[in-house]
Short mmCIF file of C-alpha atoms and ligand atoms in Angstrom, two decimals:
data_model
loop_
_atom_site.label_atom_id
_atom_site.label_comp_id
_atom_site.label_asym_id
_atom_site.label_seq_id
_atom_site.Cartn_x
_atom_site.Cartn_y
_atom_site.Cartn_z
CA UNK B 1 -193.34 -55.48 -83.62
CA UNK B 2 -194.32 -57.21 -80.26
CA UNK B 3 -197.79 -58.77 -79.60
CA UNK B 4 -199.04 -58.33 -75.76
CA UNK B 5 -197.56 -61.98 -75.21
CA UNK B 6 -194.08 -60.71 -76.24
CA UNK B 7 -193.77 -62.73 -78.84
CA UNK B 8 -191.91 -60.89 -82.24
CA UNK B 9 -193.27 -60.94 -85.33
CA UNK B 10 -192.25 -60.82 -88.59
CA UNK B 11 -194.38 -58.69 -91.93
CA UNK B 12 -195.78 -60.57 -93.53
CA UNK B 13 -194.38 -60.15 -96.44
CA UNK B 14 -191.00 -60.59 -95.58
CA UNK B 15 -191.95 -64.13 -94.07
CA UNK B 16 -192.42 -64.56 -97.91
CA UNK B 17 -189.09 -64.13 -98.71
CA UNK B 18 -187.49 -66.69 -96.45
CA UNK B 19 -190.00 -69.67 -95.97
CA UNK B 20 -192.57 -71.37 -97.15
CA UNK B 21 -195.90 -71.94 -94.93
CA UNK B 22 -197.48 -75.61 -95.36
CA UNK B 23 -201.36 -75.28 -93.75
CA UNK B 24 -203.85 -77.82 -93.04
CA UNK B 25 -206.93 -77.74 -91.82
CA UNK B 26 -209.36 -79.74 -89.86
CA UNK B 27 -212.91 -78.81 -89.73
CA UNK B 28 -215.59 -80.02 -87.45
CA UNK B 29 -218.87 -79.83 -88.55
CA UNK B 30 -222.09 -80.52 -86.27
CA UNK B 31 -224.78 -82.61 -88.39
CA UNK B 32 -228.44 -81.06 -88.21
CA UNK B 33 -229.95 -84.44 -87.64
CA UNK B 34 -233.15 -85.07 -85.57
CA UNK B 35 -231.80 -86.87 -82.69
CA UNK B 36 -227.95 -88.11 -81.60
CA UNK B 37 -225.47 -90.16 -83.30
CA UNK B 38 -226.13 -92.99 -80.73
CA UNK B 39 -229.36 -91.70 -79.02
CA UNK B 40 -232.46 -91.06 -79.98
CA UNK B 41 -232.02 -88.05 -77.75
CA UNK B 42 -232.90 -84.05 -79.25
CA UNK B 43 -230.63 -81.74 -80.78
CA UNK B 44 -231.99 -78.47 -80.46
CA UNK B 45 -229.46 -76.12 -80.03
CA UNK B 46 -230.37 -73.82 -76.90
CA UNK B 47 -232.46 -75.99 -74.67
CA UNK B 48 -232.12 -75.69 -70.80
CA UNK B 49 -228.83 -77.38 -69.78
CA UNK B 50 -228.97 -81.61 -68.94
CA UNK B 51 -232.28 -81.82 -70.37
CA UNK B 52 -231.51 -83.44 -73.74
CA UNK B 53 -229.37 -86.27 -72.25
CA UNK B 54 -230.38 -90.45 -71.15
CA UNK B 55 -227.89 -93.22 -70.42
CA UNK B 56 -226.19 -93.59 -73.41
CA UNK B 57 -225.06 -89.86 -74.27
CA UNK B 58 -224.25 -89.74 -70.01
CA UNK B 59 -222.79 -93.18 -71.00
CA UNK B 60 -224.10 -94.66 -67.91
CA UNK B 61 -223.35 -98.25 -67.39
CA UNK B 62 -225.42 -101.10 -69.34
CA UNK B 63 -226.41 -98.70 -71.83
CA UNK B 64 -226.28 -99.55 -75.72
CA UNK B 65 -225.97 -97.37 -78.54
CA UNK B 66 -227.23 -97.91 -81.84
CA UNK B 67 -225.72 -95.74 -84.88
CA UNK B 68 -228.18 -93.08 -86.44
CA UNK B 69 -228.74 -94.17 -89.95
CA UNK B 70 -229.52 -90.51 -91.20
CA UNK B 71 -225.73 -88.78 -89.95
CA UNK B 72 -224.07 -91.86 -92.00
CA UNK B 73 -226.37 -91.00 -94.76
CA UNK B 74 -224.97 -87.36 -94.08
CA UNK B 75 -221.63 -87.93 -94.10
CA UNK B 76 -221.49 -90.36 -97.15
CA UNK B 77 -223.45 -87.86 -99.53
CA UNK B 78 -220.64 -85.30 -97.52
CA UNK B 79 -217.96 -87.37 -98.65
CA UNK B 80 -219.58 -88.36 -102.36
CA UNK B 81 -219.59 -84.60 -102.92
CA UNK B 82 -215.75 -84.02 -102.19
CA UNK B 83 -215.12 -86.50 -104.73
CA UNK B 84 -213.99 -89.54 -101.22
CA UNK B 85 -213.79 -93.36 -101.72
CA UNK B 86 -216.63 -94.01 -99.77
CA UNK B 87 -215.54 -97.48 -97.70
CA UNK B 88 -217.64 -100.65 -98.43
CA UNK B 89 -217.07 -101.35 -94.98
CA UNK B 90 -216.08 -99.72 -91.69
CA UNK B 91 -215.41 -99.62 -87.91
CA UNK B 92 -216.83 -97.19 -85.70
CA UNK B 93 -213.32 -96.75 -82.85
CA UNK B 94 -213.05 -95.94 -78.70
CA UNK B 95 -210.17 -92.96 -77.70
CA UNK B 96 -209.84 -93.58 -74.68
CA UNK B 97 -209.33 -90.14 -73.08
CA UNK B 98 -211.00 -88.80 -69.35
CA UNK B 99 -212.68 -85.56 -69.68
CA UNK B 100 -215.59 -83.96 -67.92
CA UNK B 101 -217.28 -83.36 -70.60
CA UNK B 102 -216.72 -86.83 -71.92
CA UNK B 103 -219.13 -88.54 -69.74
CA UNK B 104 -217.80 -91.87 -71.27
CA UNK B 105 -214.09 -91.21 -70.63
CA UNK B 106 -214.29 -92.24 -74.44
CA UNK B 107 -215.17 -90.76 -77.61
CA UNK B 108 -216.47 -92.71 -79.86
CA UNK B 109 -215.19 -92.08 -83.60
CA UNK B 110 -213.56 -93.75 -86.21
CA UNK B 111 -209.43 -94.32 -86.56
CA UNK B 112 -208.06 -96.59 -89.55
CA UNK B 113 -211.40 -96.74 -90.82
CA UNK B 114 -213.06 -93.76 -91.86
CA UNK B 115 -215.87 -93.35 -94.19
CA UNK B 116 -214.67 -91.94 -96.69
CA UNK B 117 -211.36 -91.24 -98.14
CA UNK B 118 -208.94 -89.73 -100.36
CA UNK B 119 -210.83 -86.93 -102.03
CA UNK B 120 -210.77 -82.99 -103.03
CA UNK B 121 -211.79 -79.02 -102.78
CA UNK B 122 -210.94 -77.39 -105.64
CA UNK B 123 -210.52 -73.38 -103.92
CA UNK B 124 -210.17 -70.35 -105.68
CA UNK B 125 -208.00 -66.91 -105.02
CA UNK B 126 -207.48 -63.90 -106.68
CA UNK B 127 -208.17 -66.23 -110.32
CA UNK B 128 -206.22 -68.72 -109.24
CA UNK B 129 -207.35 -72.55 -108.73
CA UNK B 130 -205.50 -74.32 -105.95
CA UNK B 131 -206.78 -77.87 -105.38
CA UNK B 132 -207.26 -79.50 -101.34
CA UNK B 133 -206.74 -83.13 -100.98
CA UNK B 134 -209.55 -84.24 -98.70
CA UNK B 135 -207.47 -86.97 -96.88
CA UNK B 136 -210.53 -88.40 -95.04
CA UNK B 137 -214.03 -87.76 -93.93
CA UNK B 138 -215.12 -89.61 -90.65
CA UNK B 139 -218.11 -89.56 -88.08
CA UNK B 140 -217.78 -89.21 -84.30
CA UNK B 141 -219.70 -87.55 -81.81
CA UNK B 142 -219.64 -84.07 -80.42
CA UNK B 143 -218.54 -83.91 -76.41
CA UNK B 144 -220.72 -81.70 -73.85
CA UNK B 145 -219.68 -78.14 -73.14
CA UNK B 146 -217.81 -77.08 -70.13
CA UNK B 147 -218.71 -74.07 -68.98
CA UNK B 148 -216.34 -72.19 -66.89
CA UNK B 149 -217.36 -69.49 -65.07
CA UNK B 150 -215.11 -66.28 -63.34
CA UNK B 151 -212.90 -66.78 -65.37
CA UNK B 152 -212.27 -63.38 -68.22
CA UNK B 153 -212.56 -65.16 -71.45
CA UNK B 154 -214.21 -68.05 -70.73
CA UNK B 155 -211.36 -70.21 -70.14
CA UNK B 156 -210.36 -72.60 -67.51
CA UNK B 157 -207.65 -70.56 -66.26
CA UNK B 158 -209.33 -68.09 -63.88
CA UNK B 159 -212.19 -69.36 -63.37
CA UNK B 160 -213.71 -70.59 -59.92
CA UNK B 161 -216.54 -73.07 -60.80
CA UNK B 162 -216.69 -75.09 -64.18
CA UNK B 163 -219.95 -75.97 -65.58
CA UNK B 164 -221.35 -79.27 -67.40
CA UNK B 165 -223.91 -79.16 -69.51
CA UNK B 166 -224.26 -82.88 -71.60
CA UNK B 167 -227.23 -81.43 -74.27
CA UNK B 168 -224.38 -81.58 -76.82
CA UNK B 169 -222.51 -85.40 -75.95
CA UNK B 170 -223.76 -87.41 -78.55
CA UNK B 171 -224.91 -84.98 -81.67
CA UNK B 172 -223.00 -86.33 -84.33
CA UNK B 173 -219.64 -84.65 -85.41
CA UNK B 174 -217.91 -84.99 -89.30
CA UNK B 175 -214.64 -84.08 -89.40
CA UNK B 176 -213.39 -83.25 -93.01
CA UNK B 177 -209.27 -83.76 -92.30
CA UNK B 178 -207.05 -81.73 -95.59
CA UNK B 179 -203.87 -83.15 -96.39
CA UNK B 180 -200.83 -80.82 -96.16
CA UNK B 181 -201.41 -78.36 -98.68
CA UNK B 182 -198.00 -76.81 -99.59
CA UNK B 183 -197.01 -74.16 -102.52
CA UNK B 184 -199.50 -70.98 -101.32
CA UNK B 185 -196.63 -68.69 -100.72
CA UNK B 186 -198.41 -65.85 -99.61
CA UNK B 187 -201.96 -66.72 -100.45
CA UNK B 188 -201.75 -69.57 -97.65
CA UNK B 189 -204.06 -67.52 -95.54
CA UNK B 190 -206.32 -66.55 -98.33
CA UNK B 191 -206.81 -70.93 -99.43
CA UNK B 192 -207.19 -71.46 -96.02
CA UNK B 193 -210.33 -68.91 -95.38
CA UNK B 194 -211.66 -69.85 -98.81
CA UNK B 195 -211.82 -73.47 -98.76
CA UNK B 196 -213.87 -73.44 -95.16
CA UNK B 197 -216.10 -71.39 -97.28
CA UNK B 198 -216.12 -73.18 -100.31
CA UNK B 199 -216.65 -76.24 -97.51
CA UNK B 200 -219.54 -74.23 -95.95
CA UNK B 201 -220.99 -73.66 -99.38
CA UNK B 202 -221.20 -77.55 -100.34
CA UNK B 203 -222.41 -78.40 -97.00
CA UNK B 204 -225.85 -75.50 -96.72
CA UNK B 205 -226.46 -76.76 -100.68
CA UNK B 206 -226.38 -80.56 -99.22
CA UNK B 207 -228.69 -79.03 -96.29
CA UNK B 208 -226.91 -81.76 -93.76
CA UNK B 209 -225.83 -78.54 -91.33
CA UNK B 210 -226.71 -75.53 -90.45
CA UNK B 211 -223.17 -74.45 -90.27
CA UNK B 212 -223.04 -71.09 -88.57
CA UNK B 213 -219.83 -70.77 -87.36
CA UNK B 214 -221.04 -68.62 -83.85
CA UNK B 215 -223.24 -70.78 -82.51
CA UNK B 216 -220.12 -74.16 -83.47
CA UNK B 217 -222.17 -75.83 -86.49
CA UNK B 218 -218.68 -75.82 -88.04
CA UNK B 219 -215.24 -75.40 -86.13
CA UNK B 220 -212.28 -75.36 -87.40
CA UNK B 221 -208.53 -76.25 -86.66
CA UNK B 222 -206.14 -74.72 -88.52
CA UNK B 223 -202.75 -76.04 -89.16
CA UNK B 224 -199.43 -73.66 -90.39
CA UNK B 225 -196.20 -74.67 -90.55
CA UNK B 226 -193.37 -72.70 -92.20
CA UNK B 227 -189.96 -74.27 -93.55
CA UNK B 228 -186.82 -72.73 -94.91
CA UNK B 229 -187.66 -72.05 -98.12
CA UNK B 230 -185.93 -75.06 -100.45
CA UNK B 231 -185.76 -77.36 -97.85
CA UNK B 232 -187.09 -80.39 -98.77
CA UNK B 233 -188.64 -81.37 -95.32
CA UNK B 234 -191.69 -79.19 -94.21
CA UNK B 235 -191.20 -77.54 -90.90
CA UNK B 236 -192.71 -78.21 -87.81
CA UNK B 237 -196.43 -77.42 -87.15
CA UNK B 238 -198.89 -75.59 -84.61
CA UNK B 239 -202.65 -76.50 -84.23
CA UNK B 240 -204.74 -73.28 -83.95
CA UNK B 241 -208.03 -74.02 -82.33
CA UNK B 242 -211.06 -74.09 -82.87
CA UNK B 243 -210.86 -70.78 -85.06
CA UNK B 244 -214.99 -69.86 -85.51
CA UNK B 245 -214.86 -67.51 -88.46
CA UNK B 246 -214.00 -67.56 -92.03
CA UNK B 247 -211.80 -64.46 -91.74
CA UNK B 248 -210.26 -65.00 -88.11
CA UNK B 249 -209.70 -68.42 -90.70
CA UNK B 250 -207.00 -66.41 -92.73
CA UNK B 251 -205.60 -64.12 -89.60
CA UNK B 252 -205.01 -67.12 -87.43
CA UNK B 253 -202.52 -68.33 -90.59
CA UNK B 254 -201.74 -64.66 -91.03
CA UNK B 255 -200.52 -64.42 -87.37
CA UNK B 256 -198.91 -68.25 -86.81
CA UNK B 257 -196.76 -67.55 -89.93
CA UNK B 258 -195.04 -64.18 -88.67
CA UNK B 259 -194.72 -65.32 -85.32
CA UNK B 260 -193.31 -68.63 -86.45
CA UNK B 261 -190.97 -66.73 -89.05
CA UNK B 262 -189.50 -64.63 -85.94
CA UNK B 263 -189.47 -68.34 -83.82
CA UNK B 264 -187.11 -69.32 -86.82
CA UNK B 265 -184.51 -66.41 -87.67
CA UNK B 266 -184.40 -66.01 -83.85
CA UNK B 267 -182.59 -69.74 -84.63
CA UNK B 268 -184.93 -71.12 -81.88
CA UNK B 269 -187.73 -74.05 -83.35
CA UNK B 270 -191.39 -73.84 -83.38
CA UNK B 271 -192.67 -76.12 -80.86
CA UNK B 272 -195.44 -78.42 -81.60
CA UNK B 273 -198.53 -77.47 -80.19
CA UNK B 274 -202.31 -76.50 -80.03
CA UNK B 275 -203.13 -72.50 -80.17
CA UNK B 276 -205.89 -70.28 -79.03
CA UNK B 277 -206.59 -67.73 -81.22
CA UNK B 278 -207.97 -64.50 -79.51
CA UNK B 279 -210.64 -63.31 -81.66
CA UNK B 280 -210.13 -59.51 -80.16
CA UNK B 281 -206.45 -59.28 -80.52
CA UNK B 282 -206.11 -61.63 -83.90
CA UNK B 283 -202.82 -63.75 -81.70
CA UNK B 284 -202.92 -66.68 -80.52
CA UNK B 285 -201.50 -68.11 -77.38
CA UNK B 286 -199.56 -72.00 -76.06
CA UNK B 287 -202.27 -74.45 -75.51
CA UNK B 288 -201.57 -78.17 -74.79
CA UNK B 289 -197.72 -79.78 -76.37
CA UNK B 290 -198.56 -82.15 -78.93
CA UNK B 291 -194.23 -82.74 -78.50
CA UNK B 292 -195.26 -86.26 -76.97
CA UNK B 293 -197.64 -88.10 -79.01
CA UNK B 294 -200.50 -89.11 -77.10
CA UNK B 295 -201.68 -92.60 -76.87
CA UNK B 296 -205.60 -92.87 -76.90
CA UNK B 297 -205.73 -96.93 -76.46
CA UNK B 298 -207.75 -96.56 -79.97
CA UNK B 299 -209.71 -99.83 -80.48
CA UNK B 300 -212.52 -101.15 -82.48
CA UNK B 301 -216.15 -100.15 -80.74
CA UNK B 302 -217.77 -103.47 -79.74
CA UNK B 303 -220.79 -102.28 -79.26
CA UNK B 304 -221.54 -101.58 -82.48
CA UNK B 305 -221.62 -103.04 -85.65
CA UNK B 306 -220.00 -102.36 -88.67
CA UNK B 307 -220.90 -100.00 -90.95
CA UNK B 308 -221.33 -101.42 -94.61
CA UNK B 309 -222.53 -99.29 -96.88
CA UNK B 310 -223.29 -101.49 -100.04
CA UNK B 311 -223.14 -99.52 -103.94
CA UNK B 312 -226.83 -99.63 -104.29
CA UNK B 313 -227.09 -97.34 -101.08
CA UNK B 314 -224.31 -94.94 -101.79
CA UNK B 315 -225.21 -94.55 -105.78
CA UNK B 316 -228.79 -94.45 -104.67
CA UNK B 317 -227.38 -91.08 -101.79
CA UNK B 318 -225.33 -90.20 -105.06
CA UNK B 319 -228.49 -89.01 -106.55
CA UNK B 320 -229.40 -87.35 -103.91
CA UNK B 321 -226.69 -84.34 -104.53
CA UNK B 322 -227.91 -81.07 -105.37
CA UNK B 323 -225.78 -78.79 -108.36
CA UNK B 324 -223.05 -77.84 -106.45
CA UNK B 325 -221.90 -74.44 -105.89
CA UNK B 326 -218.76 -74.01 -107.85
CA UNK B 327 -221.13 -75.74 -111.11
CA UNK B 328 -223.92 -73.36 -109.92
CA UNK B 329 -221.68 -70.23 -109.55
CA UNK B 330 -220.22 -71.51 -113.26
CA UNK B 331 -223.92 -71.53 -114.71
CA UNK B 332 -225.05 -68.52 -112.36
CA UNK B 333 -221.65 -66.54 -114.12
CA UNK B 334 -222.96 -67.62 -117.72
CA UNK B 335 -226.56 -65.96 -116.98
CA UNK B 336 -226.15 -63.47 -115.40
CA UNK B 337 -223.55 -62.28 -118.26
CA UNK B 338 -221.37 -61.30 -115.50
CA UNK B 339 -217.33 -62.51 -115.66
CA UNK B 340 -215.97 -64.91 -113.22
CA UNK B 341 -214.01 -61.42 -111.09
CA UNK B 342 -217.73 -59.99 -111.02
CA UNK B 343 -218.87 -63.69 -109.81
CA UNK B 344 -215.63 -63.90 -107.25
CA UNK B 345 -216.94 -60.62 -105.84
CA UNK B 346 -220.47 -61.79 -104.99
CA UNK B 347 -219.48 -64.33 -103.41
CA UNK B 348 -216.74 -62.71 -101.51
CA UNK B 349 -219.85 -60.71 -100.23
CA UNK B 350 -221.70 -63.37 -99.58
CA UNK B 351 -224.51 -62.68 -102.50
CA UNK B 352 -224.92 -65.14 -104.51
CA UNK B 353 -228.01 -67.08 -103.05
CA UNK B 354 -229.26 -63.17 -102.61
CA UNK B 355 -228.48 -62.10 -105.87
CA UNK B 356 -229.81 -65.33 -107.43
CA UNK B 357 -233.54 -64.84 -105.18
CA UNK B 358 -234.01 -61.10 -106.13
CA UNK B 359 -233.12 -62.56 -109.85
CA UNK B 360 -236.31 -64.82 -109.08
CA UNK B 361 -238.19 -62.29 -107.64
CA UNK B 362 -238.55 -60.28 -111.13
CA UNK B 363 -235.61 -58.06 -110.94
CA UNK B 364 -232.61 -58.22 -113.99
CA UNK B 365 -229.63 -59.40 -113.09
CA UNK B 366 -227.71 -56.22 -113.37
CA UNK B 367 -230.06 -53.97 -110.67
CA UNK B 368 -230.13 -56.59 -107.95
CA UNK B 369 -226.41 -56.88 -108.36
CA UNK B 370 -225.98 -53.02 -107.58
CA UNK B 371 -228.43 -53.46 -104.92
CA UNK B 372 -226.55 -55.94 -102.87
CA UNK B 373 -223.55 -55.22 -103.75
CA UNK B 374 -223.99 -51.33 -103.48
CA UNK B 375 -226.27 -49.85 -101.32
CA UNK B 376 -227.13 -52.90 -99.01
CA UNK B 377 -223.59 -53.73 -98.92
CA UNK B 378 -222.71 -50.72 -97.60
CA UNK B 379 -226.00 -50.53 -94.96
CA UNK B 380 -224.42 -54.18 -94.33
CA UNK B 381 -220.78 -52.59 -93.54
CA UNK B 382 -222.20 -49.87 -91.37
CA UNK B 383 -224.15 -51.84 -89.51
CA UNK B 384 -221.10 -54.66 -88.88
CA UNK B 385 -223.26 -57.66 -90.19
CA UNK B 386 -223.59 -60.19 -92.85
CA UNK B 387 -225.65 -58.71 -96.11
CA UNK B 388 -227.59 -61.90 -95.46
CA UNK B 389 -228.45 -60.46 -92.19
CA UNK B 390 -229.93 -57.21 -93.04
CA UNK B 391 -233.94 -56.68 -92.46
CA UNK B 392 -234.97 -57.26 -96.01
CA UNK B 393 -235.82 -59.77 -98.03
CA UNK B 394 -234.54 -60.61 -101.48
CA UNK B 395 -238.69 -59.99 -102.82
CA UNK B 396 -238.37 -56.31 -101.16
CA UNK B 397 -235.30 -55.61 -102.96
CA UNK B 398 -236.72 -57.22 -106.36
CA UNK B 399 -240.04 -55.00 -105.67
CA UNK B 400 -238.21 -51.76 -105.20
CA UNK B 401 -236.14 -52.52 -108.76
CA UNK B 402 -239.62 -52.22 -110.00
CA UNK B 403 -240.78 -49.56 -108.45
CA UNK B 404 -237.40 -47.78 -110.23
CA UNK B 405 -237.59 -49.12 -113.42
CA UNK B 406 -241.55 -47.99 -113.28
CA UNK B 407 -240.61 -44.16 -112.69
CA UNK B 408 -242.34 -44.45 -109.21
CA UNK B 409 -239.14 -43.38 -107.33
CA UNK B 410 -235.65 -42.47 -108.58
CA UNK B 411 -232.39 -44.03 -106.90
CA UNK B 412 -232.83 -41.81 -104.07
CA UNK B 413 -235.81 -41.92 -103.64
CA UNK B 414 -235.85 -46.12 -103.65
CA UNK B 415 -233.26 -45.45 -100.91
CA UNK B 416 -234.83 -44.00 -98.48
CA UNK B 417 -237.90 -45.96 -99.26
CA UNK B 418 -234.86 -48.60 -98.08
CA UNK B 419 -234.75 -46.87 -94.65
CA UNK B 420 -238.31 -47.54 -94.11
CA UNK B 421 -238.57 -51.37 -95.17
CA UNK B 422 -235.30 -51.51 -93.31
CA UNK B 423 -236.90 -50.22 -90.40
CA UNK B 424 -239.68 -51.92 -90.43
CA UNK B 425 -242.10 -49.71 -91.96
CA UNK B 426 -243.50 -52.29 -94.03
CA UNK B 427 -242.89 -53.44 -97.69
CA UNK B 428 -241.39 -51.00 -100.38
CA UNK B 429 -244.81 -49.90 -102.14
CA UNK B 430 -246.17 -49.53 -98.41
CA UNK B 431 -243.01 -47.74 -97.23
CA UNK B 432 -243.60 -45.23 -100.81
CA UNK B 433 -247.28 -44.86 -99.81
CA UNK B 434 -246.55 -43.81 -95.84
CA UNK B 435 -243.97 -41.65 -96.61
CA UNK B 436 -245.50 -40.07 -99.91
CA UNK B 437 -241.56 -40.79 -101.85
CA UNK B 438 -243.46 -41.33 -105.62
CA UNK B 439 -242.03 -39.04 -107.61
CA UNK B 440 -243.99 -35.98 -108.78
CA UNK B 441 -245.39 -35.96 -112.28
CA UNK B 442 -246.40 -32.80 -113.90
CA UNK B 443 -248.72 -31.44 -111.16
CA UNK B 444 -249.72 -28.02 -110.16
CA UNK B 445 -247.66 -28.61 -106.92
CA UNK B 446 -244.27 -28.93 -109.56
CA UNK B 447 -245.55 -26.29 -111.80
CA UNK B 448 -245.42 -24.07 -108.87
CA UNK B 449 -241.92 -24.99 -107.62
CA UNK B 450 -240.83 -24.42 -110.49
CA UNK B 451 -242.07 -20.76 -111.15
CA UNK B 452 -240.82 -20.26 -107.78
CA UNK B 453 -237.77 -21.60 -108.77
CA UNK B 454 -237.54 -18.94 -111.55
CA UNK B 455 -238.70 -16.39 -109.58
CA UNK B 456 -236.21 -16.85 -106.73
CA UNK B 457 -233.96 -16.55 -108.92
CA UNK B 458 -234.23 -14.02 -111.89
CA UNK B 459 -230.49 -13.41 -112.65
CA UNK B 460 -230.05 -17.31 -113.19
CA UNK B 461 -233.27 -17.67 -115.35
CA UNK B 462 -232.12 -14.58 -116.97
CA UNK B 463 -228.65 -16.08 -118.05
CA UNK B 464 -230.17 -18.75 -119.12
CA UNK B 465 -232.48 -16.84 -121.40
CA UNK B 466 -229.46 -14.92 -122.76
CA UNK B 467 -228.49 -18.25 -123.99
CA UNK B 468 -226.11 -19.56 -121.61
CA UNK B 469 -228.52 -22.81 -121.30
CA UNK B 470 -226.30 -25.38 -118.50
CA UNK B 471 -226.75 -22.34 -115.98
CA UNK B 472 -229.88 -24.05 -116.06
CA UNK B 473 -228.70 -26.28 -113.07
CA UNK B 474 -228.78 -24.39 -110.65
CA UNK B 475 -232.91 -23.93 -110.80
CA UNK B 476 -233.26 -28.08 -111.25
CA UNK B 477 -231.43 -27.76 -108.23
CA UNK B 478 -233.41 -25.35 -106.17
CA UNK B 479 -236.96 -27.49 -107.83
CA UNK B 480 -235.42 -30.66 -105.96
CA UNK B 481 -234.43 -29.02 -102.90
CA UNK B 482 -238.36 -27.48 -102.44
CA UNK B 483 -239.43 -30.85 -103.33
CA UNK B 484 -237.40 -32.86 -101.43
CA UNK B 485 -235.94 -34.33 -104.15
CA UNK B 486 -239.19 -36.08 -105.09
CA UNK B 487 -239.48 -34.41 -108.44
CA UNK B 488 -237.69 -36.16 -111.75
CA UNK B 489 -235.24 -34.00 -112.68
CA UNK B 490 -235.13 -34.59 -116.63
CA UNK B 491 -238.76 -33.34 -116.39
CA UNK B 492 -237.97 -30.27 -113.84
CA UNK B 493 -234.77 -29.54 -116.70
CA UNK B 494 -237.85 -29.97 -119.45
CA UNK B 495 -240.49 -27.66 -117.32
CA UNK B 496 -237.76 -24.92 -117.17
CA UNK B 497 -236.31 -25.08 -120.44
CA UNK B 498 -240.32 -24.72 -121.50
CA UNK B 499 -240.84 -21.35 -119.37
CA UNK B 500 -237.11 -20.12 -120.20
CA UNK B 501 -236.72 -20.63 -124.24
CA UNK B 502 -239.77 -22.09 -125.00
ZN1 ZN R 601 -229.17 -89.54 -75.08
#
């Protein structure tokens, strides 16, 4: 098998017969603070380019930074949620390198004195728990954004000019780095995805970031290496940059494993480099070589005072932690009377919150799950969007469930009512009213339809009268057809029986 770039690939299952993967993840999270890391500029997304800048974040001479306390608190809370040790004294550092989107000529980050270290996050894949060790959580500032114009893929290669937007320069960024994760074997791609998924859930629960991957609030670099099974040393790793969806995290690891196996099979060596992930093909291509370590000439930032969180402050922040997603899932699994596997389906479907809110709005857990995992999941899938992006609220789903329980609509009519809700026609009750979807009672209209079905199918009616009771189904079907599904099948059956057998 070959790719566009001419790489050979080994079949995934075959990779595991000869090699052991080790993965690692570096995740950048843009904090949702109102102002930037070292100045008072706004962080609102989508503003006109270069309207949210000042002498500090533009790196003008003589400007002095001041650290954003809310950003430090958010970072400490993230560290605590990941079970990290919080440093009682640490400093920011200058990472020196020139890049057009770094107007200062250095990035203010943390180097050998991160705010949080030595944590862990347990993730579950197919009922098995994998412990991901967290090496460090540190605070830094985001860069500006280069826009390469004229190239095919938005990359600098092939572009005819570039523009820079400094609105993003200086937005607080938390970097969360795992230790290498060995031992996941064939599950390595899924463990990588499960880790980012769980981390995202935690960040959401903490309320520290919007964590929208498509907006770049959460960006992932995925490290992958392979070593021959039995080797004590790990292989050379590649670093796939800015993988911007959960699905892509999994695909990037899978692809790198298959590509690296082909390189090693050919007796060649894997180059230590960054790689770009291509969303359209699911492949990676070479970026920058990392064969030689870059010397960034780190040194402690002289313009900022050290950060020294005392025990009291850390304890106060610890008390603000919400119920974390894993604990919450365990509680809901019990409350809803479902199995861990069923909870895993809800997690995979991104439906835990939606079901929870639907239950809170009055639906039974069973009904809420049935709708979100069934009809609604199917529609989200058809539309190619996330469940949460469907134009229906949990409260509306609960209302729909209520209409079914009350017998106002049957399942089929409820699905038609859902069509109307999704089309923006109003609440389920309003749609049922406007579209005339309520189940027909034993009305004149239904009596007429039942009589017409008997008259229109004399042979079937005769069979039923003669004792072939199961033939009644054809008559029920005829009534359902004339009433366009609005009759209640059980009622229709009873009315037919009364007429033919009673
Ligand atoms: Zn600024």
